[in-house]
Amino acid sequence: MRKFIAAAVLLLVMGVGLYLSVFYGGFYLRLGERDGPSVPFRTEGISFQRWNGQGYDAMLLRGVDISSSLPGHYASSYAPTEADYLRWLEAIGEMGANAVRAAAILDDDFYNALYAYNTSHTQPLYLLQGFGVSDSAGFGSKDAYDKDFLDALLRNGRGMVDVVHGRKNQAGGMTRDGSSYRKDVSPWTAGFLVGTEWSPDTISYTDHSTLHSGVYQGTYFQTTAEATPFEAVMAQVMDGITHYETDKYNAQRPISFLCAPSHDFLEYEEIYARQLAKHARTDPEHVVPLPSMEAGRFAAYQLYDFCDSFSIRLSAGQRQTLGPLLEGLPTSEPYGGYLELLSRYHTMPVIAAGYGFSSSRGAARLNTPPYDERAQGQRLVEISRALEASGWAGGFLSTWQDEWERKSWNTAFAAAPAGQYLWHDLQSEGQNYGLMAFEPGAEDACVVDGSPGEWSEGDLLMERDGLRLSARYDAEGLYLLLEGVSREERVYLPLDLSPEAGGAACLSPALTFQREADFLLCLDGTDNTRLLVQERYDPLRERFLYETEGEDPFLDPPARDSGRFVPLGMAVQNPLLVENLTPETRALQRLGVWETGKLVHGSGDSSTEQYSSLADFCFGADCVEIRLPWLLLNVGDPAAMGVHRDYYQYYGVELKQIKTLWVGAAREGEGDAIPMASLRVKGWKRLEYRERLKESYYVVQSSWKGGDSIAVAS
């Protein structure tokens, strides 16, 4: 009996050990000889191809990036359920897409949903699966040969292969509660992509090291004589992942590494390279497949505004190397002919691994006003058509859903570093790239359409001289309803949020307030309505005065009782390039300023002709509805009702929790101090939300499913 128990225990231990080794450690044994690998997808010349059971058909990838981002959660919490992903995939398929890209490994709910979708639809959604390294490794102080970089890439890549083949367990920490990947989605996995984002500094540091060479000779990939050390790392990873999948699963599929304009193969003249911070170069042509790699490789580029005039900024050596490839570039096309050049240059299929436009209220680039949702969709379609006209093998829109936790360079300073996922910042470009929006609340707090039907007496703050002022708020902003007003008259609405800022008087327009006001909303018709801020409470001055005007904001800060209220601006990139760098030309390159406090008139009701997703206010019959985003009011943490404190006392942005804010209203010409009424405000730790397909979704759908037929490169 003891022997039996011992044997049973031994077998159990061996079984558990084998299970852990196979599903957690990736252990496998290759037994016997096999036929050649299965190649469900391959590249041939500049064509991306799919096996149809009889032969290979050329295919064009029209896809969208998808992530694990949901309001109320960090993306690393992997909050979306299988039902969420399946619902999204249905909408993506209905849009006319035939592919999705996962930039990194998601939890098992996504792959279960993809399997369920593809086994129930005649037109599947193909997968471009990416993987990378942690931010600490990718943007750290070591080069790409460090074990935290190279070893992690190889380890994560092997795990990715097991994931798509449905033979992987993932312990908690990397996914929501740990994941058990059991659905084999490899029949629809079109390719692998190494890297989610590369730091140009890491690339340069690796390439300038004297410890490494650009030589790599593998089983499936090797480098050319021109390759750099970083490209040799990419070759080693691509070779290792292909070897692992071929050896373990007897399968291959195309693979690439991620490129971007900030580290593509182009070399600029030194004067322009310095201004563009273009010091890193990568070229997929320097990593070539060997005959054993039957699936081939492709080039993958992120696309974004970088240098539309690139063709006249290249170094003499680069122009000589490219020669006739530069002739006749369509410089008036998106990205100044960049798409056409990449298509001409590469001997392999080229795919856009992420391109997008934000529908945020805020701007990010000089002379590029914010896009409403319709314009967002039109720009996406413009790029899609340009890609296909240039012979690219496809592209992926970025992104499927808005991502509330993302930050933008020109607004991040003003928001609390934690808890961003609990509220939606309409000002931040990074949060609003999605084709699907998340609307806070079980229902709208206010549809800004000039119709007061959703308002109640409980929202009323004050009634005076024929004016009735009501207020509400949600996770996006503060909403005001002012009744008894027409679009022909001027009305002033002071707002007091911070107990440490504001002034009791305004010099222009000449007004006084019963409380110290931080902001002054000047209601002046459909084209001249704007929000002003008391100059000491102006976040642009404190954070970006040096970058915009070359002055130190702390040398002579405005007085707290200053009567100057100034337009609300936000810093935007200045893409100007100059022929020589002098103090005078450097001054021309300072950051620009976009008046974000100028409010947009329109209707938030999508069923009307006046609809605009950027609408801030809308006049109705004897009333006006107004939306003021939280960050526009210096509320850096709405979920905790944290407002900015005095910048010059605390040397930057610090937050103070409030429980009350004050709003007033008075017509132009009233001589008395404008009275202000209080609104009790309370934060939240959880929130409800609703999904909404943006207008951009339907613009893309009209193109992809309607007039634009699929033409493929061959």
XYZ file of C-alpha atoms in Angstrom:
714
model
C 0.000 0.000 0.000
C 2.842 2.346 0.869
C 4.468 1.635 -2.474
C 1.207 2.357 -4.243
C 0.765 5.654 -2.398
C 4.380 6.593 -3.057
C 4.008 5.759 -6.730
C 0.760 7.719 -6.950
C 2.352 10.721 -5.265
C 5.346 10.458 -7.577
C 3.109 10.309 -10.638
C 1.094 13.262 -9.347
C 4.231 15.297 -8.751
C 5.550 14.373 -12.182
C 2.208 15.257 -13.764
C 2.045 18.599 -12.015
C 5.653 19.269 -12.886
C 5.066 18.419 -16.529
C 1.932 20.599 -16.602
C 3.802 23.539 -15.092
C 6.740 23.026 -17.426
C 4.566 22.884 -20.534
C 2.013 25.591 -19.818
C 4.092 27.957 -17.680
C 7.639 27.270 -18.788
C 7.106 26.485 -22.469
C 8.801 23.074 -22.219
C 8.431 20.778 -25.216
C 10.060 17.782 -26.870
C 10.499 17.476 -30.605
C 10.014 13.855 -31.573
C 10.952 12.418 -34.949
C 11.108 13.944 -38.391
C 8.315 16.137 -39.699
C 7.228 17.596 -42.984
C 7.955 21.248 -43.667
C 6.300 23.848 -41.455
C 2.749 25.025 -41.917
C 2.745 28.529 -43.410
C -0.790 29.976 -43.220
C 0.506 33.445 -44.140
C 3.567 34.503 -46.070
C 5.108 37.411 -47.926
C 6.103 37.299 -51.568
C 7.797 40.378 -52.957
C 5.710 43.310 -51.715
C 2.621 41.140 -51.322
C 1.182 39.810 -48.061
C -0.490 36.457 -48.754
C -2.854 33.953 -47.121
C -3.151 30.216 -47.775
C -6.653 29.350 -49.020
C -6.271 25.573 -48.988
C -5.187 25.395 -52.620
C -2.726 28.236 -52.962
C -1.869 31.706 -51.747
C -4.064 34.772 -52.245
C -2.773 38.322 -51.918
C -4.436 40.168 -49.054
C -4.777 43.721 -47.824
C -4.931 44.257 -44.080
C -7.435 46.853 -42.922
C -7.329 46.797 -39.170
C -7.518 48.629 -35.886
C -5.448 48.537 -32.690
C -7.232 47.106 -29.671
C -6.191 47.285 -26.015
C -7.345 46.395 -22.513
C -8.240 49.970 -21.557
C -11.552 50.623 -19.787
C -12.749 53.584 -17.685
C -12.303 53.011 -13.985
C -9.354 50.656 -14.453
C -5.711 50.698 -15.386
C -5.063 48.974 -18.709
C -2.764 46.633 -16.775
C -5.807 45.461 -14.807
C -7.118 43.740 -17.961
C -10.666 44.698 -17.051
C -12.478 43.925 -20.343
C -14.302 40.609 -20.276
C -14.683 38.122 -23.099
C -18.143 39.580 -23.722
C -16.632 43.083 -24.007
C -14.045 41.964 -26.536
C -16.583 39.975 -28.530
C -18.900 42.981 -28.715
C -16.028 45.162 -29.886
C -14.907 42.621 -32.481
C -18.448 42.518 -33.858
C -18.380 46.302 -34.288
C -14.896 46.190 -35.818
C -16.030 43.597 -38.336
C -19.133 45.647 -39.102
C -16.863 48.618 -39.812
C -15.311 46.715 -42.707
C -12.037 45.784 -41.034
C -10.481 42.368 -41.551
C -7.791 42.544 -38.876
C -6.917 43.694 -35.379
C -3.549 44.433 -33.827
C -2.683 43.652 -30.240
C 0.463 45.679 -29.579
C 1.204 43.515 -26.538
C -0.062 40.235 -25.137
C -3.564 40.610 -23.707
C -5.305 38.325 -21.252
C -7.113 35.155 -22.299
C -10.502 36.870 -22.590
C -9.356 38.594 -25.767
C -8.136 35.420 -27.457
C -11.243 33.524 -26.375
C -13.359 36.266 -27.938
C -11.289 36.295 -31.127
C -11.651 32.520 -31.414
C -15.402 32.750 -30.835
C -15.749 35.499 -33.424
C -13.684 33.792 -36.095
C -15.383 30.422 -35.693
C -18.799 32.018 -36.135
C -18.128 34.389 -39.056
C -17.289 33.610 -42.653
C -14.990 36.649 -42.786
C -12.569 36.323 -39.871
C -10.541 39.023 -38.206
C -6.840 38.370 -38.656
C -4.424 39.152 -35.843
C -1.141 41.032 -35.917
C 0.357 40.155 -32.543
C 3.026 42.308 -30.975
C 5.250 41.981 -27.940
C 7.899 44.082 -26.276
C 9.760 44.846 -23.087
C 8.918 46.842 -19.989
C 9.218 50.628 -20.078
C 12.062 50.433 -17.568
C 14.040 48.275 -19.983
C 12.949 49.942 -23.214
C 13.516 53.478 -21.954
C 16.244 52.761 -19.424
C 19.943 53.507 -19.280
C 21.216 50.228 -20.759
C 21.593 49.061 -24.330
C 19.593 46.445 -26.210
C 22.065 43.668 -25.351
C 21.289 43.958 -21.647
C 19.560 40.874 -20.256
C 16.523 42.929 -19.191
C 16.099 43.870 -22.829
C 17.302 41.030 -25.070
C 16.484 38.126 -22.758
C 13.109 39.662 -21.959
C 12.306 40.072 -25.649
C 13.144 36.441 -26.354
C 11.227 35.218 -23.313
C 8.180 37.360 -24.056
C 8.296 36.354 -27.699
C 8.254 32.656 -26.867
C 5.366 33.273 -24.504
C 3.533 35.104 -27.275
C 3.924 32.112 -29.587
C 2.447 29.827 -26.935
C -0.412 32.269 -26.364
C -1.605 32.322 -29.984
C -1.311 28.528 -30.146
C -3.420 28.155 -27.000
C -0.778 26.465 -24.874
C 0.138 28.955 -22.194
C -0.666 29.702 -18.571
C 0.184 33.138 -17.242
C 0.527 33.775 -13.539
C -1.286 36.698 -11.930
C 0.418 40.060 -12.201
C 0.853 40.023 -15.958
C -2.883 39.651 -16.514
C -5.959 40.294 -14.405
C -5.987 37.149 -12.227
C -3.660 35.075 -14.303
C -4.680 33.678 -17.670
C -5.122 30.231 -19.108
C -4.712 30.417 -22.869
C -6.442 27.416 -24.441
C -7.870 28.782 -27.694
C -5.669 28.255 -30.733
C -5.916 31.462 -32.767
C -2.800 30.722 -34.827
C -4.852 29.953 -37.989
C -5.794 33.647 -38.050
C -2.521 35.128 -36.761
C -1.115 36.910 -39.790
C 2.198 37.877 -38.253
C 4.324 38.860 -35.287
C 5.713 42.309 -34.518
C 8.718 42.872 -32.262
C 8.368 45.989 -30.116
C 5.567 48.190 -28.875
C 7.659 51.371 -28.937
C 11.406 51.896 -29.191
C 13.346 54.682 -27.537
C 15.637 56.362 -30.096
C 18.083 56.882 -27.233
C 18.292 53.132 -26.598
C 18.843 52.506 -30.305
C 21.594 55.138 -30.516
C 23.259 53.978 -27.314
C 23.331 50.415 -28.614
C 24.657 51.400 -32.025
C 27.419 53.610 -30.618
C 28.683 50.963 -28.238
C 32.069 49.480 -29.079
C 31.087 46.200 -27.411
C 28.715 45.012 -30.125
C 28.693 44.515 -33.879
C 25.962 44.394 -36.471
C 26.726 40.811 -37.413
C 24.157 38.108 -36.765
C 23.926 34.748 -38.526
C 21.000 32.596 -37.472
C 18.979 29.675 -38.733
C 16.177 31.758 -40.202
C 17.519 35.321 -40.321
C 20.822 37.064 -40.784
C 21.999 40.641 -41.045
C 23.564 42.353 -44.029
C 26.978 43.988 -43.984
C 25.340 47.390 -43.393
C 23.439 46.320 -40.281
C 23.834 48.050 -36.934
C 24.108 46.409 -33.497
C 20.467 47.218 -32.729
C 19.366 45.647 -35.999
C 21.414 42.591 -35.056
C 19.369 42.365 -31.854
C 16.187 42.515 -33.911
C 17.523 39.778 -36.188
C 18.373 37.611 -33.193
C 14.898 38.036 -31.717
C 13.138 37.401 -35.027
C 15.308 34.337 -35.537
C 14.697 33.060 -32.012
C 10.918 33.450 -32.204
C 10.751 31.807 -35.626
C 12.958 28.956 -34.403
C 10.735 28.425 -31.369
C 7.491 28.319 -33.356
C 8.969 26.164 -36.097
C 10.525 23.703 -33.684
C 7.606 23.461 -31.246
C 4.561 23.887 -33.478
C 5.979 23.176 -36.947
C 4.570 26.497 -38.125
C 5.871 29.822 -39.397
C 4.382 33.224 -40.087
C 5.793 36.598 -41.209
C 7.604 38.649 -38.600
C 8.980 42.176 -38.366
C 10.228 44.766 -35.908
C 8.610 48.129 -35.303
C 9.941 51.250 -37.010
C 8.860 54.884 -36.737
C 9.813 58.249 -38.277
C 11.971 59.105 -35.254
C 14.222 56.109 -35.962
C 13.628 55.111 -39.588
C 16.423 54.578 -42.135
C 16.519 58.203 -43.313
C 19.521 60.408 -42.560
C 18.900 64.147 -42.349
C 21.311 67.031 -42.725
C 22.920 67.649 -39.364
C 21.223 71.011 -38.845
C 17.793 69.437 -39.281
C 18.638 66.218 -37.468
C 19.475 68.285 -34.385
C 16.156 70.109 -34.527
C 14.205 66.900 -35.093
C 16.209 64.964 -32.481
C 16.747 62.402 -35.247
C 19.821 60.524 -34.121
C 18.732 56.881 -34.464
C 18.263 54.773 -37.575
C 16.782 51.334 -38.243
C 16.273 49.632 -41.579
C 14.273 46.398 -42.014
C 16.198 45.774 -45.239
C 19.258 45.002 -43.100
C 17.585 41.899 -41.626
C 17.076 39.280 -44.331
C 15.405 35.867 -44.215
C 17.273 32.699 -45.058
C 15.748 29.946 -47.252
C 14.568 28.108 -44.126
C 12.255 31.057 -43.344
C 9.420 30.219 -45.701
C 6.967 32.767 -44.285
C 9.134 35.809 -44.996
C 9.178 39.207 -43.339
C 7.620 42.638 -43.725
C 8.293 46.238 -42.710
C 6.090 47.882 -40.079
C 5.936 51.610 -39.370
C 4.103 53.742 -36.881
C 2.891 56.893 -38.600
C 2.591 60.381 -37.133
C 3.494 63.969 -37.958
C 7.270 64.224 -37.910
C 8.679 66.176 -40.851
C 6.419 66.664 -43.860
C 9.260 68.420 -45.702
C 11.618 65.482 -45.130
C 12.533 65.084 -48.810
C 14.385 68.432 -48.891
C 15.984 67.963 -45.458
C 17.911 64.760 -46.178
C 21.689 64.625 -46.132
C 23.581 64.718 -49.412
C 24.680 61.136 -48.899
C 21.113 60.005 -48.275
C 19.836 61.801 -51.368
C 22.551 60.178 -53.443
C 21.744 56.736 -52.040
C 18.031 57.061 -52.694
C 18.578 58.675 -56.090
C 15.570 58.203 -58.381
C 13.372 57.047 -55.495
C 13.025 60.705 -54.507
C 11.909 61.857 -57.940
C 8.301 62.903 -58.271
C 7.311 62.243 -54.675
C 3.753 63.464 -54.004
C 4.800 66.049 -51.427
C 1.270 67.425 -51.185
C -0.004 64.044 -50.008
C -0.213 63.067 -46.307
C 3.191 63.074 -44.598
C 4.773 64.824 -47.602
C 5.317 61.753 -49.769
C 6.734 59.643 -46.938
C 4.307 56.799 -47.663
C 5.270 56.662 -51.319
C 8.999 56.710 -50.539
C 8.737 53.804 -48.106
C 6.773 51.829 -50.674
C 9.403 52.503 -53.342
C 12.313 51.771 -51.040
C 11.292 48.489 -49.468
C 11.544 45.133 -51.218
C 8.987 43.616 -48.833
C 5.388 44.388 -47.862
C 4.967 47.538 -45.781
C 2.303 47.813 -43.078
C 1.251 50.817 -41.007
C 1.398 49.578 -37.419
C -0.672 52.362 -35.931
C -1.825 55.716 -37.282
C -4.432 57.902 -35.711
C -5.933 61.296 -34.986
C -7.450 62.529 -31.774
C -10.933 63.984 -31.350
C -9.858 65.802 -28.194
C -10.927 69.336 -27.455
C -7.322 70.366 -26.911
C -4.694 70.913 -29.598
C -1.122 69.637 -29.776
C 0.424 71.143 -32.914
C 0.672 74.703 -34.183
C -1.719 75.528 -37.036
C -3.591 72.252 -36.531
C -6.881 72.951 -34.758
C -8.626 70.124 -32.910
C -10.535 67.625 -35.030
C -14.152 66.860 -34.359
C -15.182 63.235 -34.778
C -16.185 63.646 -38.407
C -12.847 65.246 -39.284
C -11.079 62.529 -37.308
C -12.713 59.902 -39.497
C -11.972 61.843 -42.667
C -8.266 62.029 -41.802
C -8.172 58.301 -41.047
C -9.767 57.526 -44.403
C -7.358 59.918 -46.128
C -4.366 58.039 -44.725
C -5.920 54.652 -45.467
C -6.470 55.591 -49.099
C -2.970 57.056 -49.403
C -1.439 53.878 -47.994
C -3.286 51.678 -50.411
C -2.614 53.978 -53.369
C 1.103 53.805 -52.552
C 1.069 50.010 -52.578
C 1.262 49.313 -48.858
C 0.036 45.931 -47.661
C -2.333 47.546 -45.186
C -2.564 49.478 -41.974
C -4.038 49.588 -38.506
C -5.974 52.546 -37.153
C -4.989 53.587 -33.673
C -7.055 53.048 -31.639
C -10.335 51.187 -31.222
C -11.341 52.727 -27.895
C -10.548 55.952 -26.079
C -7.993 55.366 -23.342
C -8.703 57.494 -20.290
C -5.433 56.790 -18.516
C -3.195 58.081 -21.304
C -1.380 61.365 -20.832
C -0.329 64.114 -23.216
C 2.853 66.156 -22.988
C 1.049 69.513 -22.782
C -1.572 68.548 -20.179
C 0.095 65.898 -18.005
C 1.568 68.516 -15.656
C -1.912 69.781 -14.786
C -3.488 66.432 -13.885
C -2.926 64.176 -10.890
C -0.457 61.405 -11.788
C -2.738 58.720 -10.346
C -6.430 58.088 -10.820
C -6.571 59.431 -14.374
C -8.662 56.430 -15.405
C -11.522 57.642 -13.178
C -12.324 60.673 -15.326
C -12.245 61.660 -18.968
C -10.007 64.553 -19.921
C -11.483 66.173 -23.006
C -8.418 68.426 -23.211
C -5.768 65.705 -23.597
C -4.966 64.552 -27.109
C -3.772 61.136 -25.947
C -7.073 60.103 -24.401
C -9.255 60.611 -27.448
C -7.821 58.627 -30.363
C -10.505 55.954 -30.282
C -13.254 55.158 -32.739
C -15.354 54.286 -29.709
C -15.944 56.711 -26.855
C -16.890 56.018 -23.278
C -19.594 58.335 -21.965
C -19.690 58.828 -18.179
C -22.817 57.892 -16.252
C -25.753 55.618 -16.871
C -27.199 58.488 -18.917
C -26.050 61.909 -20.083
C -25.733 64.545 -17.385
C -26.356 67.066 -20.128
C -26.624 66.982 -23.905
C -25.379 70.409 -24.936
C -28.092 71.147 -27.480
C -29.855 74.243 -26.170
C -32.793 72.217 -24.914
C -33.267 72.310 -21.118
C -35.464 69.236 -20.974
C -33.075 67.177 -18.836
C -32.667 69.890 -16.192
C -34.723 69.985 -12.980
C -35.444 72.483 -10.219
C -32.935 70.642 -8.071
C -30.165 71.894 -10.383
C -31.059 75.564 -9.876
C -28.302 77.627 -8.221
C -29.650 81.155 -8.440
C -32.352 83.294 -10.000
C -31.826 87.029 -10.437
C -32.957 89.816 -12.767
C -34.628 87.402 -15.151
C -31.641 85.025 -15.262
C -31.843 81.457 -13.974
C -28.540 79.620 -13.491
C -28.390 75.848 -13.019
C -25.399 73.505 -12.765
C -24.502 69.811 -12.985
C -21.309 67.825 -13.349
C -20.019 64.398 -14.340
C -16.663 62.718 -15.019
C -16.014 64.982 -18.018
C -16.821 68.436 -16.744
C -19.138 71.065 -15.343
C -22.388 71.864 -17.151
C -24.277 75.145 -16.882
C -27.756 76.120 -17.996
C -28.470 79.832 -18.199
C -32.085 80.747 -18.911
C -33.456 84.168 -19.787
C -30.659 85.030 -22.196
C -30.386 85.488 -25.966
C -27.382 85.132 -28.245
C -27.399 88.883 -28.990
C -26.495 90.017 -25.450
C -23.309 89.775 -23.413
C -23.454 87.908 -20.127
C -20.619 87.309 -17.668
C -20.305 84.216 -15.487
C -17.546 84.282 -12.818
C -16.410 80.961 -11.340
C -14.577 80.384 -8.067
C -13.068 76.945 -7.469
C -9.783 77.431 -5.612
C -9.778 79.043 -2.153
C -6.173 80.131 -2.787
C -6.605 81.992 -6.073
C -8.741 84.512 -7.880
C -9.609 88.176 -7.772
C -12.685 90.153 -6.702
C -12.437 92.513 -9.674
C -11.706 92.414 -13.393
C -10.209 95.397 -15.213
C -11.351 94.446 -18.716
C -14.230 93.981 -18.896
C -14.779 96.198 -15.865
C -16.547 93.945 -13.361
C -16.604 93.161 -9.675
C -17.610 89.925 -7.984
C -18.995 89.059 -4.576
C -16.268 86.416 -4.275
C -12.746 86.113 -5.608
C -13.244 84.570 -9.036
C -10.671 82.300 -10.676
C -12.337 82.315 -14.097
C -14.629 84.568 -16.061
C -16.840 83.111 -18.768
C -17.679 85.844 -21.274
C -20.803 84.828 -23.157
C -20.728 86.880 -26.362
C -22.604 85.256 -29.226
C -21.692 82.148 -31.174
C -18.236 83.270 -32.352
C -16.703 85.247 -29.499
C -17.518 83.352 -26.313
C -14.449 82.507 -24.252
C -13.239 81.547 -20.796
C -10.707 83.871 -19.149
C -8.494 83.035 -16.186
C -7.101 85.321 -13.487
C -3.484 85.711 -14.605
C -1.876 84.291 -11.457
C -4.005 81.162 -11.861
C -3.014 80.678 -15.504
C -1.362 77.226 -15.772
C 0.172 78.007 -19.170
C 2.190 80.855 -17.679
C 3.523 78.822 -14.769
C 4.478 75.739 -16.797
C 5.339 76.994 -20.274
C 6.261 80.694 -20.046
C 9.929 79.940 -20.697
C 9.141 77.624 -23.623
C 6.711 80.094 -25.222
C 8.255 83.482 -24.412
C 11.715 82.737 -23.033
C 10.952 84.175 -19.591
C 11.139 82.690 -16.105
C 7.585 82.546 -14.699
C 8.815 82.727 -11.109
C 10.907 85.890 -11.388
C 7.977 88.288 -11.328
C 4.719 86.376 -10.808
C 1.399 88.239 -11.066
C -0.112 89.555 -7.864
C -2.891 87.543 -6.351
C -5.235 90.537 -6.381
C -4.372 91.394 -9.976
C -7.422 92.480 -11.917
C -6.174 91.000 -15.177
C -8.106 88.069 -16.600
C -6.363 86.582 -19.633
C -7.328 84.109 -22.377
C -6.789 80.456 -21.513
C -4.118 78.922 -23.728
C -2.327 75.620 -24.057
C 1.147 74.942 -25.390
C 1.422 73.285 -28.805
C 4.333 71.943 -30.812
C 6.026 74.263 -33.282
C 7.263 72.247 -36.295
C 9.280 75.130 -37.781
C 12.740 74.137 -39.030
C 15.401 76.801 -39.588
C 18.498 76.923 -41.783
C 20.836 77.891 -38.945
C 20.590 77.848 -35.191
C 21.017 81.250 -33.577
C 19.339 82.832 -30.566
C 17.067 84.681 -32.992
C 16.000 81.595 -34.947
C 15.643 79.578 -31.755
C 13.141 82.170 -30.578
C 11.102 81.486 -33.715
C 10.945 77.812 -32.743
C 9.426 78.338 -29.335
C 6.270 76.445 -28.510
C 3.104 77.926 -29.909
C -0.074 78.717 -27.986
C -3.595 77.586 -28.828
C -6.446 79.509 -27.226
C -8.233 76.557 -25.724
C -10.507 78.832 -23.702
C -12.343 79.984 -26.834
C -15.562 78.011 -26.773
C -17.079 76.271 -29.785
C -20.756 76.774 -30.547
C -22.699 73.806 -31.817
C -25.041 71.057 -30.799
C -24.084 67.934 -28.910
C -27.147 66.193 -30.335
C -25.900 63.947 -33.136
C -29.329 63.931 -34.786
C -29.135 67.636 -35.668
C -27.405 69.423 -38.555
C -25.541 71.611 -36.051
C -23.955 68.577 -34.392
C -20.316 68.889 -33.408
C -18.513 66.591 -31.029
C -16.453 69.641 -30.005
C -19.506 71.707 -29.040
C -18.926 73.622 -25.792
C -22.139 75.619 -25.743
C -25.406 75.856 -27.589
C -28.049 78.564 -27.627
C -31.656 77.512 -27.500
C -34.932 79.330 -27.076
C -34.192 81.933 -24.391
C -31.383 79.806 -22.913
C -27.865 78.496 -23.397
C -26.227 75.248 -22.281
C -22.490 75.201 -21.580
C -19.906 72.458 -21.056
C -16.614 73.281 -19.290
C -14.114 70.382 -19.180
C -12.534 69.834 -15.781
C -8.956 70.515 -16.809
C -10.035 73.795 -18.394
C -11.063 74.806 -14.852
C -7.752 73.670 -13.300
C -9.388 70.658 -11.685
C -6.518 68.193 -11.856
C -8.270 65.327 -10.098
C -12.050 65.502 -10.527
C -12.560 62.075 -8.953
C -11.272 63.571 -5.694
C -12.331 67.138 -6.538
C -8.721 68.260 -6.376
C -8.072 71.749 -7.760
C -4.795 73.534 -8.435
C -3.320 75.479 -5.549
C -1.297 78.689 -5.864
C 1.466 77.832 -8.383
C 3.873 80.424 -7.046
C 3.509 79.411 -3.438
C 3.947 75.696 -4.134
C 6.306 75.997 -7.134
C 4.181 74.054 -9.564
C 0.939 72.141 -9.532
C -0.279 70.903 -6.175
C -3.872 69.922 -5.525
C -6.334 70.843 -2.810
C -9.623 69.047 -2.310
C -12.758 71.176 -2.442
C -16.358 70.465 -1.514
C -17.943 73.563 -3.037
C -17.530 75.687 -6.129
C -19.233 78.995 -6.883
C -20.784 80.367 -10.069
C -22.511 83.660 -10.825
C -24.155 85.418 -13.758
C -24.955 88.998 -14.769
C -25.742 90.863 -17.955
C -23.358 93.465 -19.325
C -23.849 96.911 -17.835
C -25.007 95.915 -14.378
C -23.008 97.991 -11.932
C -23.283 95.857 -8.824
C -20.871 93.136 -7.820
C -21.940 89.922 -9.517
C -23.483 87.557 -6.963
C -22.327 83.940 -6.929
C -24.113 80.800 -5.742
C -22.582 77.590 -4.440
C -22.635 74.089 -5.904
C -21.739 71.171 -3.653
C -19.338 68.798 -5.376
C -18.259 65.311 -4.417
C -15.702 62.984 -5.928
C -16.097 59.316 -6.739
C -14.144 56.054 -6.573
C -16.252 54.123 -9.058
C -18.128 55.273 -12.103
C -20.652 54.061 -14.598
C -20.095 54.554 -18.299
C -21.628 53.817 -21.671
C -20.020 52.903 -24.972
C -20.663 55.069 -28.015
C -19.403 54.621 -31.545
C -18.009 57.967 -32.663
C -18.954 59.684 -35.877
C -15.460 58.759 -37.096
C -16.426 55.084 -36.902
C -19.203 55.609 -39.417
C -16.953 57.668 -41.705
C -14.435 54.810 -41.806
C -17.229 52.272 -42.215
C -18.599 54.188 -45.182
C -15.176 54.013 -46.818
C -14.126 50.480 -45.957
C -17.494 48.835 -46.355
C -18.805 51.152 -49.014
C -17.034 52.938 -51.808
C -13.417 51.848 -51.360
C -12.905 48.400 -52.815
C -9.915 46.403 -51.668
C -7.016 46.407 -54.112
C -3.908 44.442 -53.189
C -0.286 44.795 -54.151
C 1.252 41.922 -56.013
